[in-house]
Amino acid sequence: MQIQNPSKLTQIAIADSDKLRVGDFAVAVGNPFGLGQTATSGIISALGRSGLNLEGLENFIQTDASINRGNSGGALLNLNGELIGINTAILAPGGGSVGIGFAIPSNMARTLAQQLIDFGEIKRGLLGIKGTEMSADIAKAFNLDVQRGAFVSEVLPGSGSAKAGVKAGDIITSLNGKPLNSFAELRSRIATTEPGTKVKLGLLRNGKPLEVEVTLDTSTSSSASAEMITPALEGCNVERWSAKRWWQRY
């Protein structure tokens, strides 16, 4: 969508969402239930949320600012009026807001928007690995004292990771010096980095740390992918928790 001669509109300033901290104040703006422009306030409850069983990449800002039907696509602001996120979803057992809302970080939105402007499409970088979340079971099986990060189950031949020496069984613990909590976080951060970019992966191999530099592939340069795969469960829909979860996208 392009707006012609937007003389009466003011462009919003975009903040660096990587600088957000839990406890920062936030304001959600939207049109809940068609009532008209509405602002609600809260705080940043958590950062880097994933595992919500929503389609696409997950690296959400969690906020307790009230988000309801009609808020999707609205702005999440800091107290300077700068954009820090795009309101996307809520956890809603009863169908309404219970103070657990999620927003796409502004840095991710800005990166993807700029790619659309420059190329007319989204170009996602690919590591060329398959893997899963690091867990207590995996740590026990490999006798490791780590339960966070991304466990590499397969490295695709010819991919950037294969050329850099990444091996199946490695645990990716950091990306460009920043610690990783999960495979979902790794996937989101890589997918918003342009193909051809060199990234540094911190690995744990046989209990010993090392670092490699990987040049990201394009989706057409090889069969490389970066998807969470558990072969034994492929094709199944498995709840992460025993309790039923209700997720609604607004």
PDB file of C-alpha atoms in Angstrom:
ATOM      1  CA  MET A   1       0.000   0.000   0.000  1.00  0.00           C
ATOM      2  CA  GLN A   2       1.310   3.458  -0.918  1.00  0.00           C
ATOM      3  CA  ILE A   3      -0.137   6.724   0.372  1.00  0.00           C
ATOM      4  CA  GLN A   4       0.038   9.619  -2.086  1.00  0.00           C
ATOM      5  CA  ASN A   5       1.060  13.037  -0.727  1.00  0.00           C
ATOM      6  CA  PRO A   6       0.789  12.211   2.986  1.00  0.00           C
ATOM      7  CA  SER A   7       1.227  15.864   4.015  1.00  0.00           C
ATOM      8  CA  LYS A   8      -1.019  15.541   7.073  1.00  0.00           C
ATOM      9  CA  LEU A   9       0.599  12.377   8.386  1.00  0.00           C
ATOM     10  CA  THR A  10       3.579  12.172  10.706  1.00  0.00           C
ATOM     11  CA  GLN A  11       5.992   9.270  10.336  1.00  0.00           C
ATOM     12  CA  ILE A  12       6.494   7.320  13.536  1.00  0.00           C
ATOM     13  CA  ALA A  13       9.989   6.961  14.939  1.00  0.00           C
ATOM     14  CA  ILE A  14      11.136   3.348  15.239  1.00  0.00           C
ATOM     15  CA  ALA A  15      13.031   2.353  18.368  1.00  0.00           C
ATOM     16  CA  ASP A  16      15.677  -0.358  18.633  1.00  0.00           C
ATOM     17  CA  SER A  17      13.722  -3.297  20.059  1.00  0.00           C
ATOM     18  CA  ASP A  18      16.979  -5.060  20.983  1.00  0.00           C
ATOM     19  CA  LYS A  19      17.392  -2.455  23.735  1.00  0.00           C
ATOM     20  CA  LEU A  20      14.089  -3.306  25.421  1.00  0.00           C
ATOM     21  CA  ARG A  21      14.190  -4.640  28.965  1.00  0.00           C
ATOM     22  CA  VAL A  22      11.621  -6.543  30.966  1.00  0.00           C
ATOM     23  CA  GLY A  23       9.723  -3.996  33.060  1.00  0.00           C
ATOM     24  CA  ASP A  24       9.863  -1.178  30.492  1.00  0.00           C
ATOM     25  CA  PHE A  25       6.534   0.633  30.098  1.00  0.00           C
ATOM     26  CA  ALA A  26       4.561   0.054  26.896  1.00  0.00           C
ATOM     27  CA  VAL A  27       1.423   1.444  25.223  1.00  0.00           C
ATOM     28  CA  ALA A  28      -0.697  -0.596  22.787  1.00  0.00           C
ATOM     29  CA  VAL A  29      -2.695   1.327  20.169  1.00  0.00           C
ATOM     30  CA  GLY A  30      -5.475  -0.211  18.096  1.00  0.00           C
ATOM     31  CA  ASN A  31      -9.172  -0.462  17.289  1.00  0.00           C
ATOM     32  CA  PRO A  32     -10.485  -3.124  19.696  1.00  0.00           C
ATOM     33  CA  PHE A  33     -13.888  -4.524  18.746  1.00  0.00           C
ATOM     34  CA  GLY A  34     -14.332  -1.646  16.281  1.00  0.00           C
ATOM     35  CA  LEU A  35     -14.717   0.929  19.056  1.00  0.00           C
ATOM     36  CA  GLY A  36     -12.248   3.326  17.475  1.00  0.00           C
ATOM     37  CA  GLN A  37      -8.692   4.314  18.253  1.00  0.00           C
ATOM     38  CA  THR A  38      -7.817   3.118  21.742  1.00  0.00           C
ATOM     39  CA  ALA A  39      -4.652   3.160  23.827  1.00  0.00           C
ATOM     40  CA  THR A  40      -3.904   0.773  26.687  1.00  0.00           C
ATOM     41  CA  SER A  41      -0.818   0.679  28.873  1.00  0.00           C
ATOM     42  CA  GLY A  42       1.308  -1.949  30.559  1.00  0.00           C
ATOM     43  CA  ILE A  43       4.865  -3.189  30.729  1.00  0.00           C
ATOM     44  CA  ILE A  44       7.166  -5.475  28.791  1.00  0.00           C
ATOM     45  CA  SER A  45       6.558  -8.797  30.523  1.00  0.00           C
ATOM     46  CA  ALA A  46       9.071 -10.924  28.593  1.00  0.00           C
ATOM     47  CA  LEU A  47      11.269 -10.897  25.491  1.00  0.00           C
ATOM     48  CA  GLY A  48      12.040 -13.515  22.857  1.00  0.00           C
ATOM     49  CA  ARG A  49       8.888 -15.539  23.451  1.00  0.00           C
ATOM     50  CA  SER A  50       8.553 -18.621  21.237  1.00  0.00           C
ATOM     51  CA  GLY A  51       6.874 -22.015  21.260  1.00  0.00           C
ATOM     52  CA  LEU A  52       3.401 -20.478  20.985  1.00  0.00           C
ATOM     53  CA  ASN A  53       2.284 -22.796  18.160  1.00  0.00           C
ATOM     54  CA  LEU A  54       1.644 -19.836  15.870  1.00  0.00           C
ATOM     55  CA  GLU A  55       2.536 -20.112  12.206  1.00  0.00           C
ATOM     56  CA  GLY A  56       5.716 -18.483  10.963  1.00  0.00           C
ATOM     57  CA  LEU A  57       8.690 -17.261  12.953  1.00  0.00           C
ATOM     58  CA  GLU A  58       8.393 -16.643  16.665  1.00  0.00           C
ATOM     59  CA  ASN A  59      10.402 -14.095  18.604  1.00  0.00           C
ATOM     60  CA  PHE A  60       7.705 -12.115  20.356  1.00  0.00           C
ATOM     61  CA  ILE A  61       7.608  -9.306  22.869  1.00  0.00           C
ATOM     62  CA  GLN A  62       5.180 -10.224  25.657  1.00  0.00           C
ATOM     63  CA  THR A  63       3.181  -7.403  27.248  1.00  0.00           C
ATOM     64  CA  ASP A  64       0.330  -7.049  29.723  1.00  0.00           C
ATOM     65  CA  ALA A  65      -1.032  -3.981  27.898  1.00  0.00           C
ATOM     66  CA  SER A  66      -4.594  -4.965  26.973  1.00  0.00           C
ATOM     67  CA  ILE A  67      -4.808  -6.358  23.412  1.00  0.00           C
ATOM     68  CA  ASN A  68      -8.133  -7.509  21.958  1.00  0.00           C
ATOM     69  CA  ARG A  69      -9.813  -8.229  18.632  1.00  0.00           C
ATOM     70  CA  GLY A  70      -9.008  -5.296  16.357  1.00  0.00           C
ATOM     71  CA  ASN A  71      -5.577  -4.607  17.833  1.00  0.00           C
ATOM     72  CA  SER A  72      -3.748  -6.819  15.325  1.00  0.00           C
ATOM     73  CA  GLY A  73      -1.337  -4.716  13.295  1.00  0.00           C
ATOM     74  CA  GLY A  74      -1.511  -1.853  15.754  1.00  0.00           C
ATOM     75  CA  ALA A  75       1.501  -0.209  17.313  1.00  0.00           C
ATOM     76  CA  LEU A  76       3.190  -1.098  20.575  1.00  0.00           C
ATOM     77  CA  LEU A  77       4.945   2.061  21.745  1.00  0.00           C
ATOM     78  CA  ASN A  78       7.412   3.115  24.398  1.00  0.00           C
ATOM     79  CA  LEU A  79       6.829   6.209  26.527  1.00  0.00           C
ATOM     80  CA  ASN A  80       8.665   8.335  23.950  1.00  0.00           C
ATOM     81  CA  GLY A  81       5.988   7.483  21.385  1.00  0.00           C
ATOM     82  CA  GLU A  82       8.422   5.317  19.406  1.00  0.00           C
ATOM     83  CA  LEU A  83       7.432   2.039  17.778  1.00  0.00           C
ATOM     84  CA  ILE A  84       8.794  -1.003  19.609  1.00  0.00           C
ATOM     85  CA  GLY A  85       6.499  -3.696  18.202  1.00  0.00           C
ATOM     86  CA  ILE A  86       3.480  -4.690  16.107  1.00  0.00           C
ATOM     87  CA  ASN A  87       0.619  -6.200  18.133  1.00  0.00           C
ATOM     88  CA  THR A  88      -0.076  -9.721  16.887  1.00  0.00           C
ATOM     89  CA  ALA A  89      -1.636 -12.241  19.283  1.00  0.00           C
ATOM     90  CA  ILE A  90      -2.918 -12.942  22.781  1.00  0.00           C
ATOM     91  CA  LEU A  91      -3.269 -15.907  25.108  1.00  0.00           C
ATOM     92  CA  ALA A  92      -7.041 -15.979  25.598  1.00  0.00           C
ATOM     93  CA  PRO A  93      -8.592 -18.927  27.483  1.00  0.00           C
ATOM     94  CA  GLY A  94     -11.956 -17.136  27.620  1.00  0.00           C
ATOM     95  CA  GLY A  95     -11.753 -15.327  24.299  1.00  0.00           C
ATOM     96  CA  GLY A  96     -10.724 -11.957  25.739  1.00  0.00           C
ATOM     97  CA  SER A  97      -7.583 -10.301  27.017  1.00  0.00           C
ATOM     98  CA  VAL A  98      -6.118 -11.659  30.250  1.00  0.00           C
ATOM     99  CA  GLY A  99      -2.991  -9.536  30.139  1.00  0.00           C
ATOM    100  CA  ILE A 100      -0.816 -11.829  28.046  1.00  0.00           C
ATOM    101  CA  GLY A 101      -0.309 -10.274  24.620  1.00  0.00           C
ATOM    102  CA  PHE A 102       2.402 -10.632  22.000  1.00  0.00           C
ATOM    103  CA  ALA A 103       3.974  -8.244  19.510  1.00  0.00           C
ATOM    104  CA  ILE A 104       6.487  -8.628  16.682  1.00  0.00           C
ATOM    105  CA  PRO A 105       9.669  -6.684  17.608  1.00  0.00           C
ATOM    106  CA  SER A 106      10.167  -3.444  15.684  1.00  0.00           C
ATOM    107  CA  ASN A 107      13.617  -4.513  14.468  1.00  0.00           C
ATOM    108  CA  MET A 108      12.145  -7.579  12.783  1.00  0.00           C
ATOM    109  CA  ALA A 109       9.323  -5.531  11.239  1.00  0.00           C
ATOM    110  CA  ARG A 110      11.761  -2.883   9.992  1.00  0.00           C
ATOM    111  CA  THR A 111      14.091  -5.458   8.421  1.00  0.00           C
ATOM    112  CA  LEU A 112      11.277  -7.215   6.570  1.00  0.00           C
ATOM    113  CA  ALA A 113       9.685  -3.930   5.455  1.00  0.00           C
ATOM    114  CA  GLN A 114      13.007  -2.712   4.044  1.00  0.00           C
ATOM    115  CA  GLN A 115      13.429  -5.944   2.086  1.00  0.00           C
ATOM    116  CA  LEU A 116       9.973  -5.484   0.571  1.00  0.00           C
ATOM    117  CA  ILE A 117      10.926  -1.935  -0.424  1.00  0.00           C
ATOM    118  CA  ASP A 118      14.311  -2.947  -1.863  1.00  0.00           C
ATOM    119  CA  PHE A 119      13.486  -6.276  -3.508  1.00  0.00           C
ATOM    120  CA  GLY A 120       9.709  -6.599  -3.611  1.00  0.00           C
ATOM    121  CA  GLU A 121      10.008  -9.831  -1.605  1.00  0.00           C
ATOM    122  CA  ILE A 122      11.390 -11.241   1.619  1.00  0.00           C
ATOM    123  CA  LYS A 123      14.866 -12.771   1.306  1.00  0.00           C
ATOM    124  CA  ARG A 124      15.610 -14.987   4.267  1.00  0.00           C
ATOM    125  CA  GLY A 125      19.046 -16.215   5.210  1.00  0.00           C
ATOM    126  CA  LEU A 126      19.408 -19.945   5.832  1.00  0.00           C
ATOM    127  CA  LEU A 127      21.958 -21.798   7.948  1.00  0.00           C
ATOM    128  CA  GLY A 128      21.399 -25.136   6.264  1.00  0.00           C
ATOM    129  CA  ILE A 129      20.695 -27.148   9.381  1.00  0.00           C
ATOM    130  CA  LYS A 130      17.857 -29.074  10.965  1.00  0.00           C
ATOM    131  CA  GLY A 131      17.465 -29.236  14.696  1.00  0.00           C
ATOM    132  CA  THR A 132      15.337 -28.901  17.777  1.00  0.00           C
ATOM    133  CA  GLU A 133      15.180 -27.203  21.141  1.00  0.00           C
ATOM    134  CA  MET A 134      17.832 -28.127  23.663  1.00  0.00           C
ATOM    135  CA  SER A 135      16.194 -30.011  26.522  1.00  0.00           C
ATOM    136  CA  ALA A 136      16.981 -31.827  29.745  1.00  0.00           C
ATOM    137  CA  ASP A 137      16.534 -35.166  27.976  1.00  0.00           C
ATOM    138  CA  ILE A 138      19.049 -34.274  25.254  1.00  0.00           C
ATOM    139  CA  ALA A 139      21.475 -32.917  27.841  1.00  0.00           C
ATOM    140  CA  LYS A 140      21.221 -36.160  29.815  1.00  0.00           C
ATOM    141  CA  ALA A 141      21.651 -38.324  26.712  1.00  0.00           C
ATOM    142  CA  PHE A 142      24.840 -36.493  25.721  1.00  0.00           C
ATOM    143  CA  ASN A 143      26.035 -35.962  29.314  1.00  0.00           C
ATOM    144  CA  LEU A 144      26.005 -32.177  28.938  1.00  0.00           C
ATOM    145  CA  ASP A 145      25.630 -29.471  31.546  1.00  0.00           C
ATOM    146  CA  VAL A 146      23.567 -27.144  29.328  1.00  0.00           C
ATOM    147  CA  GLN A 147      19.826 -26.938  28.725  1.00  0.00           C
ATOM    148  CA  ARG A 148      19.553 -23.868  26.497  1.00  0.00           C
ATOM    149  CA  GLY A 149      20.424 -23.372  22.860  1.00  0.00           C
ATOM    150  CA  ALA A 150      19.746 -25.131  19.566  1.00  0.00           C
ATOM    151  CA  PHE A 151      20.576 -28.810  19.091  1.00  0.00           C
ATOM    152  CA  VAL A 152      21.762 -29.639  15.542  1.00  0.00           C
ATOM    153  CA  SER A 153      20.303 -32.946  14.336  1.00  0.00           C
ATOM    154  CA  GLU A 154      21.413 -32.668  10.699  1.00  0.00           C
ATOM    155  CA  VAL A 155      23.675 -30.486   8.553  1.00  0.00           C
ATOM    156  CA  LEU A 156      22.630 -30.349   4.917  1.00  0.00           C
ATOM    157  CA  PRO A 157      25.371 -31.131   2.360  1.00  0.00           C
ATOM    158  CA  GLY A 158      26.693 -28.113   0.484  1.00  0.00           C
ATOM    159  CA  SER A 159      25.169 -25.623   2.905  1.00  0.00           C
ATOM    160  CA  GLY A 160      27.033 -22.758   4.530  1.00  0.00           C
ATOM    161  CA  SER A 161      27.031 -24.620   7.833  1.00  0.00           C
ATOM    162  CA  ALA A 162      28.530 -27.732   6.231  1.00  0.00           C
ATOM    163  CA  LYS A 163      31.297 -25.653   4.647  1.00  0.00           C
ATOM    164  CA  ALA A 164      32.010 -23.981   8.003  1.00  0.00           C
ATOM    165  CA  GLY A 165      32.356 -27.320   9.781  1.00  0.00           C
ATOM    166  CA  VAL A 166      29.137 -27.458  11.789  1.00  0.00           C
ATOM    167  CA  LYS A 167      28.314 -31.090  12.659  1.00  0.00           C
ATOM    168  CA  ALA A 168      25.261 -33.048  13.756  1.00  0.00           C
ATOM    169  CA  GLY A 169      25.260 -33.228  17.539  1.00  0.00           C
ATOM    170  CA  ASP A 170      26.621 -29.703  17.954  1.00  0.00           C
ATOM    171  CA  ILE A 171      24.761 -27.330  20.253  1.00  0.00           C
ATOM    172  CA  ILE A 172      24.546 -23.733  19.026  1.00  0.00           C
ATOM    173  CA  THR A 173      24.800 -21.563  22.130  1.00  0.00           C
ATOM    174  CA  SER A 174      25.250 -18.082  20.642  1.00  0.00           C
ATOM    175  CA  LEU A 175      24.821 -16.060  17.452  1.00  0.00           C
ATOM    176  CA  ASN A 176      27.223 -13.175  16.825  1.00  0.00           C
ATOM    177  CA  GLY A 177      28.198 -13.233  20.482  1.00  0.00           C
ATOM    178  CA  LYS A 178      24.619 -13.041  21.795  1.00  0.00           C
ATOM    179  CA  PRO A 179      23.423 -16.081  23.791  1.00  0.00           C
ATOM    180  CA  LEU A 180      20.648 -18.244  22.327  1.00  0.00           C
ATOM    181  CA  ASN A 181      17.840 -19.653  24.437  1.00  0.00           C
ATOM    182  CA  SER A 182      16.170 -21.857  21.839  1.00  0.00           C
ATOM    183  CA  PHE A 183      16.118 -23.174  18.283  1.00  0.00           C
ATOM    184  CA  ALA A 184      13.100 -20.959  17.581  1.00  0.00           C
ATOM    185  CA  GLU A 185      15.115 -17.887  18.557  1.00  0.00           C
ATOM    186  CA  LEU A 186      17.972 -18.962  16.288  1.00  0.00           C
ATOM    187  CA  ARG A 187      15.582 -19.528  13.395  1.00  0.00           C
ATOM    188  CA  SER A 188      13.947 -16.108  13.806  1.00  0.00           C
ATOM    189  CA  ARG A 189      17.242 -14.236  14.042  1.00  0.00           C
ATOM    190  CA  ILE A 190      18.733 -16.006  11.025  1.00  0.00           C
ATOM    191  CA  ALA A 191      15.596 -15.565   8.915  1.00  0.00           C
ATOM    192  CA  THR A 192      15.723 -11.782   9.348  1.00  0.00           C
ATOM    193  CA  THR A 193      19.354 -11.664   8.218  1.00  0.00           C
ATOM    194  CA  GLU A 194      20.048 -11.287   4.491  1.00  0.00           C
ATOM    195  CA  PRO A 195      21.547 -14.177   2.488  1.00  0.00           C
ATOM    196  CA  GLY A 196      25.295 -13.845   2.004  1.00  0.00           C
ATOM    197  CA  THR A 197      25.818 -12.370   5.473  1.00  0.00           C
ATOM    198  CA  LYS A 198      28.590 -13.921   7.557  1.00  0.00           C
ATOM    199  CA  VAL A 199      27.497 -14.870  11.075  1.00  0.00           C
ATOM    200  CA  LYS A 200      29.468 -16.272  13.987  1.00  0.00           C
ATOM    201  CA  LEU A 201      28.065 -19.317  15.746  1.00  0.00           C
ATOM    202  CA  GLY A 202      29.161 -20.291  19.235  1.00  0.00           C
ATOM    203  CA  LEU A 203      29.105 -24.093  19.435  1.00  0.00           C
ATOM    204  CA  LEU A 204      29.426 -26.719  22.109  1.00  0.00           C
ATOM    205  CA  ARG A 205      30.909 -29.946  20.716  1.00  0.00           C
ATOM    206  CA  ASN A 206      31.697 -32.890  22.978  1.00  0.00           C
ATOM    207  CA  GLY A 207      31.494 -30.506  25.912  1.00  0.00           C
ATOM    208  CA  LYS A 208      34.071 -28.100  24.452  1.00  0.00           C
ATOM    209  CA  PRO A 209      33.239 -24.571  23.182  1.00  0.00           C
ATOM    210  CA  LEU A 210      34.300 -23.381  19.731  1.00  0.00           C
ATOM    211  CA  GLU A 211      33.281 -20.708  17.236  1.00  0.00           C
ATOM    212  CA  VAL A 212      32.727 -20.932  13.473  1.00  0.00           C
ATOM    213  CA  GLU A 213      31.811 -18.378  10.813  1.00  0.00           C
ATOM    214  CA  VAL A 214      28.968 -19.314   8.471  1.00  0.00           C
ATOM    215  CA  THR A 215      27.913 -17.574   5.255  1.00  0.00           C
ATOM    216  CA  LEU A 216      24.127 -17.693   5.060  1.00  0.00           C
ATOM    217  CA  ASP A 217      22.540 -19.446   2.092  1.00  0.00           C
ATOM    218  CA  THR A 218      19.569 -18.287   0.047  1.00  0.00           C
ATOM    219  CA  SER A 219      16.427 -20.357  -0.322  1.00  0.00           C
ATOM    220  CA  THR A 220      17.370 -21.077  -3.939  1.00  0.00           C
ATOM    221  CA  SER A 221      21.124 -21.615  -3.579  1.00  0.00           C
ATOM    222  CA  SER A 222      20.777 -25.059  -2.020  1.00  0.00           C
ATOM    223  CA  SER A 223      18.326 -27.354  -0.355  1.00  0.00           C
ATOM    224  CA  ALA A 224      19.370 -25.887   2.971  1.00  0.00           C
ATOM    225  CA  SER A 225      16.638 -25.259   5.481  1.00  0.00           C
ATOM    226  CA  ALA A 226      16.286 -24.201   9.071  1.00  0.00           C
ATOM    227  CA  GLU A 227      13.250 -25.964  10.403  1.00  0.00           C
ATOM    228  CA  MET A 228      12.555 -27.574  13.738  1.00  0.00           C
ATOM    229  CA  ILE A 229      12.461 -31.285  13.009  1.00  0.00           C
ATOM    230  CA  THR A 230      11.855 -34.273  15.264  1.00  0.00           C
ATOM    231  CA  PRO A 231      11.762 -37.141  12.731  1.00  0.00           C
ATOM    232  CA  ALA A 232       9.924 -39.562  15.008  1.00  0.00           C
ATOM    233  CA  LEU A 233       7.122 -37.049  15.443  1.00  0.00           C
ATOM    234  CA  GLU A 234       7.096 -35.578  11.940  1.00  0.00           C
ATOM    235  CA  GLY A 235       3.517 -35.249  10.750  1.00  0.00           C
ATOM    236  CA  CYS A 236       2.142 -35.314  14.298  1.00  0.00           C
ATOM    237  CA  ASN A 237       0.671 -32.426  16.254  1.00  0.00           C
ATOM    238  CA  VAL A 238       2.002 -32.626  19.795  1.00  0.00           C
ATOM    239  CA  GLU A 239       1.175 -30.244  22.640  1.00  0.00           C
ATOM    240  CA  ARG A 240       4.248 -28.991  24.500  1.00  0.00           C
ATOM    241  CA  TRP A 241       2.329 -28.878  27.778  1.00  0.00           C
ATOM    242  CA  SER A 242      -0.223 -31.292  29.199  1.00  0.00           C
ATOM    243  CA  ALA A 243      -2.784 -28.539  29.714  1.00  0.00           C
ATOM    244  CA  LYS A 244      -4.796 -27.391  26.711  1.00  0.00           C
ATOM    245  CA  ARG A 245      -3.698 -24.031  25.387  1.00  0.00           C
ATOM    246  CA  TRP A 246      -5.884 -21.452  23.704  1.00  0.00           C
ATOM    247  CA  TRP A 247      -4.178 -19.072  21.272  1.00  0.00           C
ATOM    248  CA  GLN A 248      -5.988 -16.449  19.280  1.00  0.00           C
ATOM    249  CA  ARG A 249      -4.532 -14.190  16.628  1.00  0.00           C
ATOM    250  CA  TYR A 250      -6.003 -10.735  16.545  1.00  0.00           C
TER     251      TYR A 250
END
